[in-house]
Amino acid sequence: MQIGFKLASEAFGPKELVRQAVRAEEVGFDFVEISDHFHPWLDNQGHSPFAWTVLGTIAASTEKVGLATGVTCPILRYHPAIIAQAAATTALLSDGRFTLGIGAGERLNEHIVGHDFPPVLIRHRMLREALEIIRLLWRGGYRSYYGEFLELSEARVFDLPDTLPVIAVAAGGPSAAKIAAELGDGLFATESDPALVQAFQREGGSGPRYVEIGVAFASDDRAGAEAALSTNRWSTGGWKVMSELPNPANFAAASTTVRVKDMLDSFICGSDPKPYVEAVRKAVDAGFDHVVLMNAGPDMDAFFDFYRSDLAPLLR
């Protein structure tokens, strides 16, 4: 099992994200994972730097911590050829520490280029083509591809690492889990659902299995929940809501009825290590072997200190 830390690019600027990655390495996290957004979920989060520039800087500022995108969408805002090139470069800069997390995206970020955000079945077909293009380019040489939705014309990624990055594909249900098994090297999920792991493995998937856990470290449970409510109440709506709303204002409107109690129910809050350990063990029991802690608490450095002194010894 590996424990990772989520770099929330919607909530922090680029220099702070790099600083957090360095601290995550210092306190013993195995890897850091960064969200790849154009917009934040809520305006009061206030940030959304370019994840790939941040990743390159983290690679140059750290020595051993793993890096991952959590996750990148390669079907609208980015062409998959760009992601193939970006991932290969990041793998080289990090000396092989990079994992490419891939998913079908959210309207929040993908609508900005002026194309319609397609329904989920079409997005999954596009994702298949994108993964095929990335794999094709990583074989080296000049490559072309003509799919139903995506094309590639005489393209070549010149700088390829000797060992290609692992591709972990995000799945919220069996259809995406099948794509992860067939075209990815691993699974990425946002909830500790054993059915996702089972679907992935049933289709032949055998690679790493990532899952995120929302936490809010603070002096007490309520303080943590109040901090999470301010910046992370958008997460309680479920993936069907999260993938379809177009702007931060829509997420603010959709989450007006969320209360502190809801955050207490959906986040691990406070400073008692026991519920944190229980949540990680639940994820491991569900079949996940890469567990990512996403802290929405009010003091990030206090969380890092808590992880090093109280939590990490219980998880090893």
Coordinates of C-alpha atoms in Angstrom, one line a residue:
M1 CA 0.0 0.0 0.0
Q2 CA 1.1 3.6 -0.8
I3 CA -0.3 6.7 0.8
G4 CA -0.5 9.9 -1.4
F5 CA -1.4 13.5 -0.8
K6 CA -3.8 15.4 -3.1
L7 CA -2.6 18.8 -4.4
A8 CA -5.8 20.7 -4.8
S9 CA -5.0 23.1 -7.7
E10 CA -8.4 24.7 -7.4
A11 CA -7.6 25.9 -3.9
F12 CA -3.9 27.0 -4.0
G13 CA -1.6 28.9 -6.3
P14 CA 1.3 27.3 -8.2
K15 CA 4.1 28.2 -5.7
E16 CA 2.1 27.0 -2.8
L17 CA 1.4 23.7 -4.5
V18 CA 5.1 23.1 -5.1
R19 CA 5.8 23.9 -1.5
Q20 CA 3.1 21.4 -0.4
A21 CA 4.6 18.7 -2.6
V22 CA 8.1 19.3 -1.0
R23 CA 6.5 19.1 2.5
A24 CA 4.6 16.0 1.5
E25 CA 7.9 14.3 0.6
E26 CA 9.5 15.5 3.8
V27 CA 6.8 14.0 6.0
G28 CA 6.8 10.7 4.3
F29 CA 4.0 10.6 1.7
D30 CA 4.7 8.1 -1.1
F31 CA 3.3 10.3 -3.9
V32 CA 1.5 13.5 -4.6
E33 CA -1.4 13.7 -7.1
I34 CA -2.6 17.0 -8.7
S35 CA -5.9 17.9 -10.1
D36 CA -5.9 19.2 -13.7
H37 CA -8.5 22.0 -13.9
F38 CA -9.1 25.1 -15.9
H39 CA -11.7 26.4 -13.3
P40 CA -12.0 25.9 -9.6
W41 CA -15.2 24.2 -8.3
L42 CA -16.1 27.3 -6.4
D43 CA -15.1 30.9 -6.9
N44 CA -13.9 31.3 -3.3
Q45 CA -11.4 28.5 -3.8
G46 CA -9.7 31.1 -6.0
H47 CA -7.1 29.2 -8.0
S48 CA -6.5 27.0 -11.0
P49 CA -2.9 27.1 -12.3
F50 CA -1.7 25.0 -15.2
A51 CA -1.0 21.6 -13.6
W52 CA 1.7 20.5 -16.1
T53 CA 3.9 23.5 -15.3
V54 CA 3.4 22.8 -11.6
L55 CA 4.4 19.1 -12.1
G56 CA 7.6 20.0 -13.9
T57 CA 8.6 22.3 -11.0
I58 CA 7.7 19.7 -8.5
A59 CA 9.8 17.2 -10.4
A60 CA 12.8 19.5 -10.1
S61 CA 12.1 20.3 -6.5
T62 CA 11.8 16.8 -5.1
E63 CA 13.9 13.6 -5.2
K64 CA 11.8 10.6 -4.5
V65 CA 8.1 11.3 -4.1
G66 CA 5.9 10.0 -6.9
L67 CA 3.9 12.3 -9.1
A68 CA 0.5 11.8 -10.7
T69 CA -2.3 13.6 -12.4
G70 CA -5.7 13.1 -10.7
V71 CA -6.9 13.3 -13.4
T72 CA -6.3 14.7 -16.9
C73 CA -9.0 14.7 -19.6
P74 CA -7.4 14.2 -23.1
I75 CA -10.5 14.5 -25.3
L76 CA -11.6 18.2 -25.6
R77 CA -9.5 20.8 -23.8
Y78 CA -6.4 18.8 -24.6
H79 CA -5.7 16.7 -27.7
P80 CA -4.3 13.3 -26.6
A81 CA -1.1 14.0 -28.6
I82 CA -0.4 16.9 -26.2
I83 CA -0.9 14.7 -23.2
A84 CA 1.3 12.0 -24.6
Q85 CA 4.1 14.6 -25.0
A86 CA 3.5 16.2 -21.6
A87 CA 3.4 12.9 -19.8
A88 CA 6.6 11.7 -21.5
T89 CA 8.4 14.9 -20.6
T90 CA 7.2 14.8 -17.0
A91 CA 8.4 11.2 -16.7
L92 CA 11.8 12.2 -17.9
L93 CA 12.1 15.2 -15.6
S94 CA 11.0 13.1 -12.6
D95 CA 13.3 10.2 -13.4
G96 CA 10.4 7.8 -13.9
R97 CA 8.3 8.9 -10.9
F98 CA 5.2 10.0 -12.9
T99 CA 1.8 8.3 -13.3
L100 CA -0.6 9.5 -15.8
G101 CA -4.1 9.7 -14.4
I102 CA -6.7 9.9 -17.2
G103 CA -10.4 10.5 -17.2
A104 CA -13.4 11.5 -19.3
G105 CA -13.5 15.0 -17.7
E106 CA -16.1 17.5 -16.4
R107 CA -18.0 20.1 -18.3
L108 CA -16.6 22.7 -15.8
N109 CA -13.2 22.5 -17.5
E110 CA -13.8 21.1 -21.0
H111 CA -16.6 23.4 -22.3
I112 CA -14.2 26.4 -22.4
V113 CA -12.9 25.5 -25.9
G114 CA -16.3 26.0 -27.3
H115 CA -17.2 22.4 -28.2
D116 CA -20.3 20.6 -26.8
F117 CA -19.6 18.5 -23.8
P118 CA -20.9 15.1 -25.0
P119 CA -23.0 12.6 -23.0
V120 CA -21.0 10.0 -21.0
L121 CA -21.3 7.2 -23.5
I122 CA -19.8 9.4 -26.2
R123 CA -17.1 10.6 -23.8
H124 CA -16.1 7.0 -23.1
R125 CA -15.8 6.3 -26.8
M126 CA -13.6 9.4 -27.2
L127 CA -11.6 8.3 -24.2
R128 CA -10.9 5.0 -25.8
E129 CA -9.6 6.8 -28.9
A130 CA -7.5 9.1 -26.8
L131 CA -5.8 6.2 -25.0
E132 CA -5.2 4.5 -28.3
I133 CA -3.5 7.6 -29.6
I134 CA -1.3 8.0 -26.5
R135 CA -0.2 4.4 -26.7
L136 CA 0.5 4.7 -30.4
L137 CA 2.7 7.8 -29.9
W138 CA 4.6 6.1 -27.1
R139 CA 5.6 3.4 -29.5
G140 CA 7.9 6.0 -31.2
G141 CA 8.2 7.1 -34.8
Y142 CA 5.7 9.1 -36.9
R143 CA 2.2 8.0 -36.3
S144 CA -1.3 8.8 -37.8
Y145 CA -4.7 7.8 -36.5
Y146 CA -8.2 8.3 -37.9
G147 CA -10.9 7.6 -35.4
E148 CA -14.6 8.4 -35.1
F149 CA -13.9 11.4 -33.0
L150 CA -10.2 12.1 -32.9
E151 CA -7.4 12.2 -35.5
L152 CA -3.6 12.3 -35.5
S153 CA -1.6 13.3 -38.5
E154 CA 2.1 12.3 -38.9
A155 CA 3.0 13.1 -35.3
R156 CA 6.0 11.9 -33.2
V157 CA 7.0 12.4 -29.6
F158 CA 10.7 12.7 -29.8
D159 CA 11.6 12.5 -26.1
L160 CA 10.3 9.3 -24.6
P161 CA 11.5 7.7 -21.4
D162 CA 12.9 4.2 -21.4
T163 CA 10.1 3.1 -19.0
L164 CA 6.8 4.6 -20.0
P165 CA 4.4 6.1 -17.4
V166 CA 1.7 4.0 -15.9
I167 CA -1.7 5.1 -17.1
A168 CA -4.4 4.9 -14.4
V169 CA -7.9 5.4 -15.8
A170 CA -10.7 7.0 -13.7
A171 CA -13.8 5.0 -13.3
G172 CA -17.1 5.7 -11.6
G173 CA -18.9 2.6 -12.9
P174 CA -18.3 -0.7 -14.8
S175 CA -18.1 0.9 -18.3
A176 CA -15.1 3.0 -17.4
A177 CA -13.6 0.2 -15.3
K178 CA -13.6 -1.9 -18.5
I179 CA -11.8 0.9 -20.3
A180 CA -9.2 1.0 -17.5
A181 CA -8.7 -2.7 -17.7
E182 CA -8.4 -2.9 -21.5
L183 CA -6.5 0.3 -22.3
G184 CA -5.0 1.4 -19.0
D185 CA -2.4 0.1 -16.6
G186 CA -4.4 0.9 -13.4
L187 CA -7.6 2.2 -11.9
F188 CA -8.5 5.6 -10.4
A189 CA -11.6 6.2 -8.2
T190 CA -13.0 8.8 -6.0
E191 CA -14.8 6.4 -3.6
S192 CA -13.8 3.2 -1.9
D193 CA -16.2 1.1 -3.8
P194 CA -15.2 -2.6 -4.0
A195 CA -17.4 -3.1 -7.0
L196 CA -15.2 -0.8 -9.1
V197 CA -12.1 -2.9 -8.3
Q198 CA -14.0 -6.1 -9.0
A199 CA -15.2 -4.8 -12.4
F200 CA -11.6 -3.7 -13.2
Q201 CA -10.2 -7.1 -12.3
R202 CA -13.0 -9.0 -13.9
E203 CA -12.0 -7.4 -17.2
G204 CA -8.4 -8.4 -16.8
G205 CA -7.1 -5.3 -15.0
S206 CA -4.1 -6.0 -12.7
G207 CA -2.3 -2.7 -12.1
P208 CA -2.3 -0.1 -9.3
R209 CA -5.7 1.0 -7.9
Y210 CA -5.9 4.6 -6.7
V211 CA -8.7 6.1 -4.5
E212 CA -9.2 9.5 -2.9
I213 CA -10.4 10.1 0.7
G214 CA -11.6 13.5 1.7
V215 CA -10.3 14.6 5.1
A216 CA -10.4 17.9 7.0
F217 CA -7.8 18.1 9.7
A218 CA -8.5 20.6 12.4
S219 CA -8.4 21.0 16.2
D220 CA -11.9 19.4 16.4
D221 CA -14.4 17.7 14.1
R222 CA -16.7 20.8 13.7
A223 CA -13.8 23.1 12.8
G224 CA -12.7 20.6 10.1
A225 CA -16.2 20.3 8.8
E226 CA -16.7 24.0 8.6
A227 CA -13.5 24.5 6.6
A228 CA -14.6 21.7 4.3
L229 CA -18.0 23.2 3.9
S230 CA -16.5 26.5 2.8
T231 CA -14.4 25.1 -0.1
N232 CA -15.5 21.5 -0.7
R233 CA -19.2 21.4 -0.4
W234 CA -19.4 20.8 -4.2
S235 CA -18.2 17.3 -3.6
T236 CA -21.4 16.1 -1.9
G237 CA -23.5 16.2 -5.1
G238 CA -22.1 13.0 -6.6
W239 CA -20.3 12.5 -9.9
K240 CA -23.4 13.0 -12.1
V241 CA -23.6 16.5 -10.8
M242 CA -19.9 17.1 -10.7
S243 CA -19.3 16.1 -14.3
E244 CA -22.2 18.2 -15.8
L245 CA -22.3 21.7 -14.3
P246 CA -20.4 24.3 -16.4
N247 CA -19.2 27.0 -14.0
P248 CA -18.2 27.6 -10.3
A249 CA -21.4 29.7 -9.9
N250 CA -23.5 26.6 -10.8
F251 CA -21.7 24.5 -8.1
A252 CA -22.2 27.3 -5.6
A253 CA -26.0 27.3 -6.4
A254 CA -26.2 23.5 -6.4
S255 CA -24.6 23.2 -2.9
T256 CA -26.5 25.9 -1.0
T257 CA -28.4 23.3 1.0
V258 CA -25.2 21.5 2.2
R259 CA -24.6 21.8 5.9
V260 CA -21.9 21.1 8.4
K261 CA -23.5 17.8 9.2
D262 CA -23.2 16.7 5.5
M263 CA -19.5 17.4 5.6
L264 CA -19.1 15.4 8.8
D265 CA -20.8 12.5 7.1
S266 CA -18.7 12.7 3.9
F267 CA -15.2 13.8 5.2
I268 CA -13.0 12.5 8.0
C269 CA -12.8 15.5 10.3
G270 CA -10.8 16.6 13.3
S271 CA -7.5 15.4 14.9
D272 CA -8.2 11.9 16.1
P273 CA -6.1 9.6 14.0
K274 CA -8.5 6.6 14.5
P275 CA -11.1 7.5 11.9
Y276 CA -8.3 8.4 9.4
V277 CA -6.8 4.9 9.8
E278 CA -10.3 3.3 9.6
A279 CA -11.0 5.1 6.3
V280 CA -7.6 4.0 4.8
R281 CA -8.2 0.4 5.9
K282 CA -11.7 0.5 4.4
A283 CA -10.1 1.5 1.1
V284 CA -7.5 -1.2 1.3
D285 CA -10.2 -3.8 2.2
A286 CA -12.1 -2.6 -0.9
G287 CA -9.1 -3.5 -3.0
F288 CA -7.3 -0.2 -3.5
D289 CA -3.5 -0.1 -3.0
H290 CA -2.8 3.6 -3.6
V291 CA -4.8 5.8 -1.1
V292 CA -4.8 9.6 -1.5
L293 CA -5.7 11.9 1.3
M294 CA -7.3 15.2 0.2
N295 CA -7.1 17.6 3.1
A296 CA -9.7 20.4 3.2
G297 CA -8.7 21.5 6.7
P298 CA -7.8 25.1 7.6
D299 CA -4.1 24.6 8.2
M300 CA -2.1 22.5 5.7
D301 CA 1.1 22.5 7.7
A302 CA -0.6 21.3 10.8
F303 CA -2.0 18.4 8.7
F304 CA 1.5 17.6 7.5
D305 CA 2.8 17.6 11.1
F306 CA -0.2 15.4 12.1
Y307 CA 0.5 12.9 9.3
R308 CA 4.2 12.6 10.2
S309 CA 3.8 12.3 14.0
D310 CA 0.4 10.6 14.5
L311 CA -0.9 9.1 11.3
A312 CA 2.0 7.6 9.3
P313 CA 3.2 5.4 12.1
L314 CA -0.2 3.8 12.3
L315 CA -0.4 3.1 8.6
R316 CA 2.9 1.5 8.1

